[in-house]
Amino acid sequence: MIGQRLEVRQGQGLVITPQLQQAIKLLQLSNLELEAFVEGELERNPLLQRDEGDAGGEPTNEPAEAAALGEAGELQFTEPSGDAERAMDARAEDMHDDAPPGERDADRKRDAGEIGEQPGLSDWSRAGGGGMDGEDMERPDTREITLWEHLQAQASSAGFSAADHAIALTLIDATDEGGYLRGDLQEFADRLGVDLARVEAVLTVCHGFEPTGVMARSAPECLRLQLVERNRFDPAMAALLDNLELLARRDLSALRKVCGVDAEDLNDMIAELKGLTPRPGAGFGGEPAQMVVPDVHVRPDPAGGWRVELNSDTLPRLLMDKRYHGVVAAGARSNTEKAFVADCAAQASWLVKSLDQRAKTILKVGSEIVRQQDAFLAFGVEFLRPLNLKTVADAIGMHESTVSRVTSNKYVSTPRGVFELKFFFTAAIQSSDGGALHSAEAVRHRIKSMIDNEAADGDVLSDDRIVEILNETGIDIARRTVAKYREALRIPSSVQRRRMMKAG
């Protein structure tokens, strides 16, 4: 018999309140996005104000300032104990239980519809601030790709070792909007702790990226790269590129002498130059170039090890004006007014606390990454260790998703330059003797070095022989993995290399 009936069932479920969503989202915002969100909240919430050292309000948050990493690698926060010991996790039950009773009651009222939800991070995200829930997850990203994103994507698939990939990212960061590389290669080499020849070799590979001519150091070099691709670069064209000042002055007779061509050929050469692109990066855009502001500073500690500090310039300092709250709460007459004041107070208190937890979490994750990659800071990119999210999460007692959010769009300033926190995560290869893991990028670099030395030894190494040599040194790797790495490095097979050596 078909009919209707009413049943009552009891069960457990995880409820993510709007304030919990806010706390989670704050973790993954960059400092620029966070500043934009805070400005919006200051306009919406009359109980919020900036902490500028005035006596008008009572601050409720004291952000973590620094952590010291000694020689033993022990993490010590230089902040008071208590709440500072508790880092924000992405697990809902932890975040929900951290809220004061009054704020939890406000959450339940909002969920039940007793309090009209005030504009918050969800509204700001839907307005274009980088949300990730609901329709925002399904909405396609229609913004135009930037030149730097385009180059970074190509660098990731270029088969670079970890060290060379770090060099490539450094060069890409130094590329301007027009596509020209700005900076001295020797300075890059000194900062990264590698030879100048290695930086030049990486730049040579980058010169093969699209658009053609990108990352050139001058206009003649940019035009030369495009002519080489078209197979139109010859001695006469080289002479023309070396004397572009004569072309600018329209001194065609001098150009004909320098290039060794007649008037007709010179006109054809000039027409070819006009068909090239002097600014290869002009076709990209979408977003104006923004200077990267690091969230964390790493400096050598005079006592040994490294000192990790938050960048105070990127930390919004907010407080809830308790005096004003008392005034408006006393003046509220209707239930709607009282609910609005209570909701603003709950929002302000939770935001202040969330910002404090965000700062402590960034500091804790950054400090652990520095501890894991201290060899890179001391000796250079060759000493990057294999590292993944789980290793960091287990070391600091957080969830992997929290570490992932913290390392997105966050940058650290080190003596070797400014890097995104995700830069320090590299894959690992097992050790055949049960010892320490080997970085996959370091193994790729070792394979390349072995093949580069074949000419000196006169012996061409097969993939099987490379596997044997690596196994003898404690690296457990399969032949197909060696072949995959070799192909990613664009190195021919042993048969092809042997033929090339005989022909050469």
Short mmCIF file of C-alpha atoms in Angstrom, two decimals, residues 1-499:
data_model
loop_
_atom_site.label_atom_id
_atom_site.label_comp_id
_atom_site.label_asym_id
_atom_site.label_seq_id
_atom_site.Cartn_x
_atom_site.Cartn_y
_atom_site.Cartn_z
CA MET A 1 0.00 0.00 0.00
CA ILE A 2 1.36 3.37 -1.03
CA GLY A 3 0.93 6.25 1.39
CA GLN A 4 2.60 9.11 3.22
CA ARG A 5 4.10 8.92 6.66
CA LEU A 6 6.34 11.03 8.88
CA GLU A 7 9.54 9.55 10.34
CA VAL A 8 12.12 10.95 12.76
CA ARG A 9 15.68 9.76 12.31
CA GLN A 10 18.78 10.61 14.29
CA GLY A 11 22.18 10.78 12.67
CA GLN A 12 25.51 12.56 12.72
CA GLY A 13 26.64 14.93 10.03
CA LEU A 14 29.28 17.56 9.45
CA VAL A 15 27.88 21.08 9.15
CA ILE A 16 30.21 23.70 7.73
CA THR A 17 28.94 27.07 8.88
CA PRO A 18 29.51 30.26 6.90
CA GLN A 19 32.11 31.38 9.46
CA LEU A 20 33.96 28.07 9.17
CA GLN A 21 33.96 28.44 5.38
CA GLN A 22 35.38 31.91 5.87
CA ALA A 23 38.23 30.65 8.05
CA ILE A 24 39.13 27.93 5.56
CA LYS A 25 39.04 30.30 2.59
CA LEU A 26 41.19 32.88 4.34
CA LEU A 27 44.04 30.36 4.33
CA GLN A 28 44.29 30.17 0.55
CA LEU A 29 43.93 33.89 -0.20
CA SER A 30 47.07 35.72 -1.29
CA ASN A 31 48.06 38.81 0.66
CA LEU A 32 46.58 41.04 -2.07
CA GLU A 33 43.28 39.15 -2.07
CA LEU A 34 43.22 39.20 1.71
CA GLU A 35 43.72 42.98 1.78
CA ALA A 36 40.84 43.45 -0.66
CA PHE A 37 38.59 41.24 1.45
CA VAL A 38 39.51 43.03 4.69
CA GLU A 39 38.74 46.41 3.11
CA GLY A 40 35.30 45.12 2.19
CA GLU A 41 34.67 43.83 5.71
CA LEU A 42 35.71 47.16 7.23
CA GLU A 43 33.08 48.87 5.09
CA ARG A 44 30.36 46.32 5.89
CA ASN A 45 30.90 45.82 9.62
CA PRO A 46 30.71 48.96 11.80
CA LEU A 47 32.26 47.15 14.76
CA LEU A 48 35.52 46.41 12.93
CA GLN A 49 38.42 48.83 12.85
CA ARG A 50 42.13 48.73 12.09
CA ASP A 51 44.50 48.31 14.99
CA GLU A 52 46.71 51.39 14.71
CA GLY A 53 47.88 51.50 18.31
CA ASP A 54 45.05 53.78 19.55
CA ALA A 55 43.50 53.30 22.95
CA GLY A 56 39.99 53.48 21.51
CA GLY A 57 39.61 49.75 21.16
CA GLU A 58 40.91 46.63 22.77
CA PRO A 59 42.85 44.37 20.43
CA THR A 60 41.89 40.74 20.49
CA ASN A 61 44.65 39.34 18.28
CA GLU A 62 48.41 39.36 18.49
CA PRO A 63 49.79 37.71 15.33
CA ALA A 64 52.72 35.36 15.55
CA GLU A 65 55.88 37.24 14.66
CA ALA A 66 58.75 34.83 14.19
CA ALA A 67 60.12 31.34 14.66
CA ALA A 68 63.73 30.32 15.08
CA LEU A 69 65.18 27.18 13.50
CA GLY A 70 68.35 26.18 15.25
CA GLU A 71 71.01 23.78 14.12
CA ALA A 72 69.00 20.88 15.53
CA GLY A 73 66.05 21.93 13.41
CA GLU A 74 63.76 22.44 16.42
CA LEU A 75 60.89 24.86 15.86
CA GLN A 76 60.43 27.49 18.58
CA PHE A 77 57.81 30.22 18.24
CA THR A 78 58.74 33.54 19.82
CA GLU A 79 55.15 34.26 20.83
CA PRO A 80 53.22 33.79 24.08
CA SER A 81 51.90 30.33 24.81
CA GLY A 82 48.20 29.48 24.98
CA ASP A 83 46.27 30.12 21.79
CA ALA A 84 49.59 30.38 19.95
CA GLU A 85 50.06 26.65 20.38
CA ARG A 86 46.92 25.91 18.39
CA ALA A 87 47.29 26.08 14.60
CA MET A 88 44.20 26.19 12.42
CA ASP A 89 43.31 22.90 10.77
CA ALA A 90 40.93 22.44 7.86
CA ARG A 91 38.92 19.84 9.73
CA ALA A 92 35.53 21.28 10.52
CA GLU A 93 35.14 19.83 13.99
CA ASP A 94 38.34 21.47 15.24
CA MET A 95 37.46 24.86 13.81
CA HIS A 96 33.89 24.71 15.07
CA ASP A 97 34.89 23.75 18.60
CA ASP A 98 37.37 26.64 18.76
CA ALA A 99 34.57 29.20 18.49
CA PRO A 100 33.34 30.80 21.72
CA PRO A 101 29.83 29.73 22.87
CA GLY A 102 28.28 33.03 21.82
CA GLU A 103 29.68 32.68 18.30
CA ARG A 104 28.49 29.07 18.03
CA ASP A 105 25.01 30.20 19.07
CA ALA A 106 25.10 32.91 16.41
CA ASP A 107 26.13 30.30 13.84
CA ARG A 108 23.21 28.07 14.77
CA LYS A 109 20.78 30.99 14.60
CA ARG A 110 22.05 31.95 11.18
CA ASP A 111 21.74 28.39 9.95
CA ALA A 112 18.16 28.30 11.29
CA GLY A 113 17.31 31.55 9.55
CA GLU A 114 16.82 33.58 12.75
CA ILE A 115 19.52 36.07 11.77
CA GLY A 116 19.80 37.52 8.28
CA GLU A 117 23.24 36.62 6.97
CA GLN A 118 25.42 39.67 6.50
CA PRO A 119 27.68 40.09 3.49
CA GLY A 120 30.85 38.09 4.05
CA LEU A 121 33.59 36.25 2.23
CA SER A 122 31.10 34.22 0.20
CA ASP A 123 29.58 37.38 -1.29
CA TRP A 124 32.99 38.88 -1.92
CA SER A 125 34.10 35.67 -3.64
CA ARG A 126 31.06 35.64 -5.92
CA ALA A 127 31.86 39.24 -6.81
CA GLY A 128 35.21 38.13 -8.21
CA GLY A 129 37.41 37.64 -5.15
CA GLY A 130 38.38 34.04 -5.84
CA GLY A 131 35.70 31.90 -4.21
CA MET A 132 35.58 28.14 -4.61
CA ASP A 133 32.12 26.99 -3.59
CA GLY A 134 28.88 26.26 -5.42
CA GLU A 135 28.54 27.97 -8.73
CA ASP A 136 32.06 29.40 -8.51
CA MET A 137 33.49 25.89 -8.75
CA GLU A 138 31.61 25.24 -11.99
CA ARG A 139 32.10 28.66 -13.55
CA PRO A 140 34.88 28.54 -16.18
CA ASP A 141 37.88 30.82 -15.79
CA THR A 142 37.41 33.30 -18.59
CA ARG A 143 40.28 35.61 -17.77
CA GLU A 144 43.10 35.89 -20.25
CA ILE A 145 46.23 33.86 -19.44
CA THR A 146 49.26 35.91 -18.51
CA LEU A 147 52.68 35.65 -20.12
CA TRP A 148 54.22 34.36 -16.89
CA GLU A 149 51.64 31.60 -16.52
CA HIS A 150 52.23 30.62 -20.15
CA LEU A 151 55.99 30.43 -19.65
CA GLN A 152 55.75 28.60 -16.33
CA ALA A 153 53.53 25.95 -17.91
CA GLN A 154 56.13 25.38 -20.63
CA ALA A 155 58.94 25.24 -18.07
CA SER A 156 57.06 22.54 -16.15
CA SER A 157 56.92 20.33 -19.25
CA ALA A 158 60.43 21.07 -20.53
CA GLY A 159 62.05 18.13 -18.71
CA PHE A 160 64.18 20.32 -16.44
CA SER A 161 65.83 18.90 -13.35
CA ALA A 162 64.79 20.44 -10.03
CA ALA A 163 67.79 22.78 -10.10
CA ASP A 164 67.27 23.80 -13.72
CA HIS A 165 63.55 24.27 -13.14
CA ALA A 166 64.34 26.63 -10.27
CA ILE A 167 66.68 28.58 -12.56
CA ALA A 168 64.01 28.73 -15.27
CA LEU A 169 61.39 30.05 -12.84
CA THR A 170 63.83 32.71 -11.66
CA LEU A 171 64.44 33.83 -15.24
CA ILE A 172 60.70 33.84 -15.99
CA ASP A 173 60.04 36.02 -12.94
CA ALA A 174 62.61 38.49 -14.30
CA THR A 175 60.81 38.72 -17.67
CA ASP A 176 58.84 41.93 -18.28
CA GLU A 177 55.45 42.41 -19.94
CA GLY A 178 57.02 42.78 -23.37
CA GLY A 179 58.72 39.39 -23.09
CA TYR A 180 62.27 40.64 -22.46
CA LEU A 181 64.52 39.21 -19.77
CA ARG A 182 65.68 41.96 -17.42
CA GLY A 183 68.67 41.36 -15.18
CA ASP A 184 72.24 40.14 -15.27
CA LEU A 185 72.76 36.38 -15.70
CA GLN A 186 75.81 36.44 -13.45
CA GLU A 187 73.70 37.91 -10.63
CA PHE A 188 71.16 35.13 -11.07
CA ALA A 189 73.94 32.53 -10.98
CA ASP A 190 75.49 33.99 -7.83
CA ARG A 191 72.13 34.16 -6.08
CA LEU A 192 71.21 30.55 -6.92
CA GLY A 193 74.68 29.17 -6.26
CA VAL A 194 75.31 27.75 -9.76
CA ASP A 195 77.73 28.40 -12.62
CA LEU A 196 76.98 31.05 -15.21
CA ALA A 197 77.21 28.41 -17.95
CA ARG A 198 74.34 26.52 -16.37
CA VAL A 199 72.11 29.58 -16.29
CA GLU A 200 72.95 30.25 -19.94
CA ALA A 201 72.10 26.64 -20.83
CA VAL A 202 68.69 26.94 -19.15
CA LEU A 203 68.08 30.25 -20.92
CA THR A 204 68.88 28.58 -24.24
CA VAL A 205 66.11 26.06 -23.60
CA CYS A 206 63.74 28.86 -22.57
CA HIS A 207 64.46 30.62 -25.86
CA GLY A 208 62.64 27.71 -27.49
CA PHE A 209 59.41 28.58 -25.67
CA GLU A 210 56.42 30.17 -27.34
CA PRO A 211 56.00 32.93 -28.37
CA THR A 212 59.22 32.88 -30.35
CA GLY A 213 61.66 35.54 -29.22
CA VAL A 214 60.47 35.57 -25.63
CA MET A 215 63.03 36.02 -22.82
CA ALA A 216 65.50 37.71 -25.18
CA ARG A 217 67.83 40.22 -23.56
CA SER A 218 67.71 42.75 -26.38
CA ALA A 219 65.76 43.61 -29.51
CA PRO A 220 68.42 42.17 -31.86
CA GLU A 221 68.42 38.89 -29.94
CA CYS A 222 64.60 38.78 -30.02
CA LEU A 223 64.59 39.29 -33.81
CA ARG A 224 67.40 36.77 -34.26
CA LEU A 225 65.43 34.04 -32.46
CA GLN A 226 62.46 34.62 -34.73
CA LEU A 227 64.65 34.58 -37.85
CA VAL A 228 66.33 31.35 -36.75
CA GLU A 229 62.92 29.71 -36.38
CA ARG A 230 62.02 30.79 -39.92
CA ASN A 231 65.41 29.56 -41.19
CA ARG A 232 66.18 33.07 -42.45
CA PHE A 233 69.15 33.90 -40.25
CA ASP A 234 72.33 34.21 -42.36
CA PRO A 235 75.53 36.32 -42.15
CA ALA A 236 73.92 39.22 -44.02
CA MET A 237 70.94 39.27 -41.67
CA ALA A 238 73.29 38.99 -38.68
CA ALA A 239 75.15 42.07 -39.89
CA LEU A 240 71.86 43.91 -40.27
CA LEU A 241 70.84 43.08 -36.70
CA ASP A 242 74.21 44.25 -35.43
CA ASN A 243 73.69 47.62 -37.09
CA LEU A 244 70.08 48.49 -36.39
CA GLU A 245 71.14 52.04 -35.52
CA LEU A 246 72.04 52.54 -39.20
CA LEU A 247 68.56 51.33 -40.15
CA ALA A 248 67.03 53.76 -37.65
CA ARG A 249 68.95 56.59 -39.36
CA ARG A 250 67.90 55.25 -42.79
CA ASP A 251 71.56 55.07 -43.83
CA LEU A 252 70.90 52.42 -46.48
CA SER A 253 74.19 52.88 -48.32
CA ALA A 254 76.17 52.09 -45.17
CA LEU A 255 73.92 49.11 -44.52
CA ARG A 256 74.52 47.71 -48.00
CA LYS A 257 78.29 47.88 -47.40
CA VAL A 258 78.07 46.26 -43.98
CA CYS A 259 75.74 43.47 -45.11
CA GLY A 260 77.42 42.94 -48.49
CA VAL A 261 74.16 42.95 -50.43
CA ASP A 262 72.61 45.05 -53.16
CA ALA A 263 69.66 47.43 -52.77
CA GLU A 264 67.04 44.85 -53.73
CA ASP A 265 68.26 42.27 -51.21
CA LEU A 266 68.47 44.92 -48.52
CA ASN A 267 64.86 45.95 -49.14
CA ASP A 268 63.78 42.30 -48.84
CA MET A 269 65.71 41.94 -45.57
CA ILE A 270 64.12 45.09 -44.14
CA ALA A 271 60.68 43.84 -45.18
CA GLU A 272 61.38 40.60 -43.31
CA LEU A 273 62.30 42.51 -40.18
CA LYS A 274 59.03 44.43 -40.39
CA GLY A 275 57.15 41.14 -40.37
CA LEU A 276 58.69 40.14 -37.01
CA THR A 277 57.38 40.90 -33.52
CA PRO A 278 59.63 43.20 -31.48
CA ARG A 279 57.50 42.65 -28.34
CA PRO A 280 56.60 38.92 -28.20
CA GLY A 281 54.85 39.28 -24.84
CA ALA A 282 52.41 41.92 -26.06
CA GLY A 283 49.87 39.28 -27.07
CA PHE A 284 49.35 38.26 -23.46
CA GLY A 285 47.89 40.14 -20.57
CA GLY A 286 44.62 39.65 -18.79
CA GLU A 287 46.07 41.05 -15.58
CA PRO A 288 48.49 43.89 -14.95
CA ALA A 289 51.88 42.88 -13.65
CA GLN A 290 51.91 42.88 -9.86
CA MET A 291 54.99 42.87 -7.72
CA VAL A 292 55.23 39.76 -5.56
CA VAL A 293 55.19 40.65 -1.87
CA PRO A 294 56.56 37.79 0.26
CA ASP A 295 54.45 36.55 3.15
CA VAL A 296 57.45 35.13 5.01
CA HIS A 297 61.05 36.31 5.40
CA VAL A 298 63.91 33.86 6.00
CA ARG A 299 67.21 35.25 7.31
CA PRO A 300 70.35 33.65 8.76
CA ASP A 301 70.21 33.52 12.54
CA PRO A 302 73.38 34.85 14.25
CA ALA A 303 73.09 31.96 16.70
CA GLY A 304 73.02 29.42 13.85
CA GLY A 305 70.29 28.09 11.63
CA TRP A 306 67.58 30.27 10.12
CA ARG A 307 65.13 32.81 11.44
CA VAL A 308 61.65 32.67 9.92
CA GLU A 309 59.48 35.79 10.27
CA LEU A 310 56.11 36.84 8.99
CA ASN A 311 56.03 39.92 6.81
CA SER A 312 54.17 42.36 9.05
CA ASP A 313 53.30 44.53 6.04
CA THR A 314 51.01 41.80 4.69
CA LEU A 315 49.23 41.10 7.99
CA PRO A 316 45.92 42.97 8.40
CA ARG A 317 45.61 44.07 12.03
CA LEU A 318 41.97 44.32 13.02
CA LEU A 319 40.12 44.62 16.28
CA MET A 320 36.52 44.82 17.40
CA ASP A 321 35.63 48.16 18.92
CA LYS A 322 34.09 46.92 22.17
CA ARG A 323 33.19 50.39 23.39
CA TYR A 324 31.20 51.16 20.26
CA HIS A 325 29.65 47.71 20.48
CA GLY A 326 28.41 48.51 23.99
CA VAL A 327 26.93 51.79 22.82
CA VAL A 328 25.02 50.39 19.83
CA ALA A 329 23.94 47.29 21.75
CA ALA A 330 22.45 49.46 24.47
CA GLY A 331 20.66 51.59 21.87
CA ALA A 332 19.13 48.67 19.97
CA ARG A 333 15.36 48.56 20.41
CA SER A 334 13.79 46.02 18.07
CA ASN A 335 14.68 42.36 17.75
CA THR A 336 15.98 43.01 14.23
CA GLU A 337 18.40 45.66 15.48
CA LYS A 338 19.60 43.45 18.33
CA ALA A 339 20.11 40.52 15.95
CA PHE A 340 22.07 42.71 13.55
CA VAL A 341 24.37 44.00 16.33
CA ALA A 342 24.92 40.47 17.66
CA ASP A 343 25.70 39.18 14.18
CA CYS A 344 28.19 41.99 13.51
CA ALA A 345 29.88 41.26 16.83
CA ALA A 346 30.13 37.55 16.04
CA GLN A 347 31.46 38.25 12.54
CA ALA A 348 34.04 40.71 13.84
CA SER A 349 35.25 38.45 16.65
CA TRP A 350 35.53 35.44 14.36
CA LEU A 351 37.35 37.36 11.63
CA VAL A 352 39.90 38.73 14.10
CA LYS A 353 40.50 35.24 15.41
CA SER A 354 40.66 33.70 11.92
CA LEU A 355 43.28 36.23 10.81
CA ASP A 356 45.34 35.43 13.88
CA GLN A 357 45.13 31.68 13.22
CA ARG A 358 45.95 32.23 9.55
CA ALA A 359 49.15 34.08 10.46
CA LYS A 360 50.24 31.39 12.91
CA THR A 361 49.51 28.62 10.42
CA ILE A 362 51.52 30.28 7.64
CA LEU A 363 54.44 30.76 10.02
CA LYS A 364 54.30 27.16 11.20
CA VAL A 365 54.15 25.69 7.68
CA GLY A 366 56.85 28.05 6.38
CA SER A 367 59.15 27.18 9.27
CA GLU A 368 58.79 23.45 8.63
CA ILE A 369 59.53 23.90 4.92
CA VAL A 370 62.66 25.89 5.80
CA ARG A 371 63.72 23.15 8.21
CA GLN A 372 63.26 20.50 5.51
CA GLN A 373 65.04 22.52 2.79
CA ASP A 374 67.82 24.14 4.83
CA ALA A 375 70.46 22.59 2.53
CA PHE A 376 68.98 24.49 -0.43
CA LEU A 377 69.27 27.76 1.47
CA ALA A 378 72.85 27.02 2.47
CA PHE A 379 74.28 25.43 -0.69
CA GLY A 380 71.98 26.09 -3.67
CA VAL A 381 69.41 24.44 -5.88
CA GLU A 382 71.38 21.20 -6.28
CA PHE A 383 70.50 20.34 -2.69
CA LEU A 384 66.70 20.43 -2.89
CA ARG A 385 65.33 17.51 -0.91
CA PRO A 386 62.32 15.41 -1.95
CA LEU A 387 59.32 16.78 -0.10
CA ASN A 388 55.55 16.36 -0.25
CA LEU A 389 52.51 17.78 1.54
CA LYS A 390 52.09 14.74 3.79
CA THR A 391 55.61 15.05 5.19
CA VAL A 392 55.04 18.65 6.21
CA ALA A 393 51.52 17.96 7.48
CA ASP A 394 52.65 15.05 9.68
CA ALA A 395 55.58 17.04 11.07
CA ILE A 396 53.41 19.93 12.28
CA GLY A 397 50.24 17.99 13.10
CA MET A 398 47.96 19.44 10.45
CA HIS A 399 45.85 18.09 7.63
CA GLU A 400 47.32 17.89 4.13
CA SER A 401 44.53 20.06 2.76
CA THR A 402 45.50 22.79 5.23
CA VAL A 403 49.13 22.69 4.10
CA SER A 404 48.00 22.78 0.47
CA ARG A 405 45.89 25.88 1.09
CA VAL A 406 48.67 27.60 3.02
CA THR A 407 51.26 27.05 0.30
CA SER A 408 49.03 28.37 -2.50
CA ASN A 409 49.80 31.93 -3.56
CA LYS A 410 52.18 32.42 -0.63
CA TYR A 411 55.77 33.52 -1.18
CA VAL A 412 58.89 33.37 0.94
CA SER A 413 61.87 35.71 0.69
CA THR A 414 65.20 33.91 1.18
CA PRO A 415 68.86 34.83 0.67
CA ARG A 416 68.55 33.02 -2.69
CA GLY A 417 65.52 34.95 -3.89
CA VAL A 418 61.75 34.97 -3.58
CA PHE A 419 59.97 31.65 -4.17
CA GLU A 420 56.43 30.37 -3.93
CA LEU A 421 56.08 27.91 -1.05
CA LYS A 422 54.97 25.21 -3.50
CA PHE A 423 58.37 25.50 -5.20
CA PHE A 424 59.95 23.47 -2.39
CA PHE A 425 57.86 20.33 -3.00
CA THR A 426 59.62 17.80 -5.25
CA ALA A 427 59.06 14.11 -6.01
CA ALA A 428 61.12 11.30 -4.45
CA ILE A 429 62.70 8.01 -5.59
CA GLN A 430 63.23 5.08 -3.23
CA SER A 431 66.70 4.11 -2.07
CA SER A 432 67.80 0.54 -2.86
CA ASP A 433 69.66 0.21 0.45
CA GLY A 434 66.79 1.49 2.58
CA GLY A 435 68.52 4.82 3.19
CA ALA A 436 67.32 8.34 2.54
CA LEU A 437 65.05 9.03 -0.41
CA HIS A 438 66.43 10.62 -3.55
CA SER A 439 64.87 13.58 -5.29
CA ALA A 440 63.53 12.61 -8.73
CA GLU A 441 64.87 15.86 -10.12
CA ALA A 442 68.31 15.13 -8.68
CA VAL A 443 68.26 11.67 -10.31
CA ARG A 444 67.32 13.25 -13.64
CA HIS A 445 70.24 15.61 -13.29
CA ARG A 446 72.57 12.67 -12.54
CA ILE A 447 71.42 10.79 -15.65
CA LYS A 448 72.07 13.87 -17.76
CA SER A 449 75.56 14.31 -16.26
CA MET A 450 76.42 10.67 -16.97
CA ILE A 451 75.40 11.01 -20.62
CA ASP A 452 77.16 14.37 -20.98
CA ASN A 453 80.43 12.69 -19.91
CA GLU A 454 80.16 9.96 -22.55
CA ALA A 455 82.29 11.91 -25.04
CA ALA A 456 85.17 12.12 -22.56
CA ASP A 457 84.97 8.42 -21.68
CA GLY A 458 84.32 7.26 -25.23
CA ASP A 459 81.70 4.82 -23.96
CA VAL A 460 77.98 5.18 -24.77
CA LEU A 461 75.79 4.11 -21.86
CA SER A 462 72.65 2.11 -22.55
CA ASP A 463 69.58 2.56 -20.36
CA ASP A 464 70.28 -0.82 -18.74
CA ARG A 465 73.85 0.25 -17.90
CA ILE A 466 72.57 3.51 -16.39
CA VAL A 467 70.18 1.49 -14.22
CA GLU A 468 73.09 -0.68 -13.02
CA ILE A 469 75.24 2.34 -12.16
CA LEU A 470 72.40 4.01 -10.27
CA ASN A 471 71.55 0.82 -8.39
CA GLU A 472 75.21 0.51 -7.35
CA THR A 473 74.98 3.99 -5.80
CA GLY A 474 71.82 3.12 -3.87
CA ILE A 475 69.15 4.47 -6.22
CA ASP A 476 66.34 2.01 -6.88
CA ILE A 477 65.05 2.84 -10.36
CA ALA A 478 63.54 0.88 -13.24
CA ARG A 479 64.75 0.89 -16.84
CA ARG A 480 61.50 2.37 -18.13
CA THR A 481 61.88 5.23 -15.62
CA VAL A 482 65.38 5.94 -16.93
CA ALA A 483 64.03 5.93 -20.49
CA LYS A 484 61.20 8.27 -19.47
CA TYR A 485 63.61 10.71 -17.81
CA ARG A 486 65.98 10.56 -20.80
CA GLU A 487 63.19 11.33 -23.23
CA ALA A 488 61.94 14.17 -21.02
CA LEU A 489 65.46 15.62 -21.17
CA ARG A 490 65.32 15.27 -24.97
CA ILE A 491 68.34 12.96 -25.03
CA PRO A 492 68.53 10.42 -27.92
CA SER A 493 68.79 6.68 -27.27
CA SER A 494 72.17 4.98 -26.89
CA VAL A 495 71.96 3.68 -30.47
CA GLN A 496 71.36 7.16 -31.85
CA ARG A 497 74.09 8.66 -29.67
CA ARG A 498 76.56 6.02 -30.85
CA ARG A 499 75.78 6.85 -34.49
#
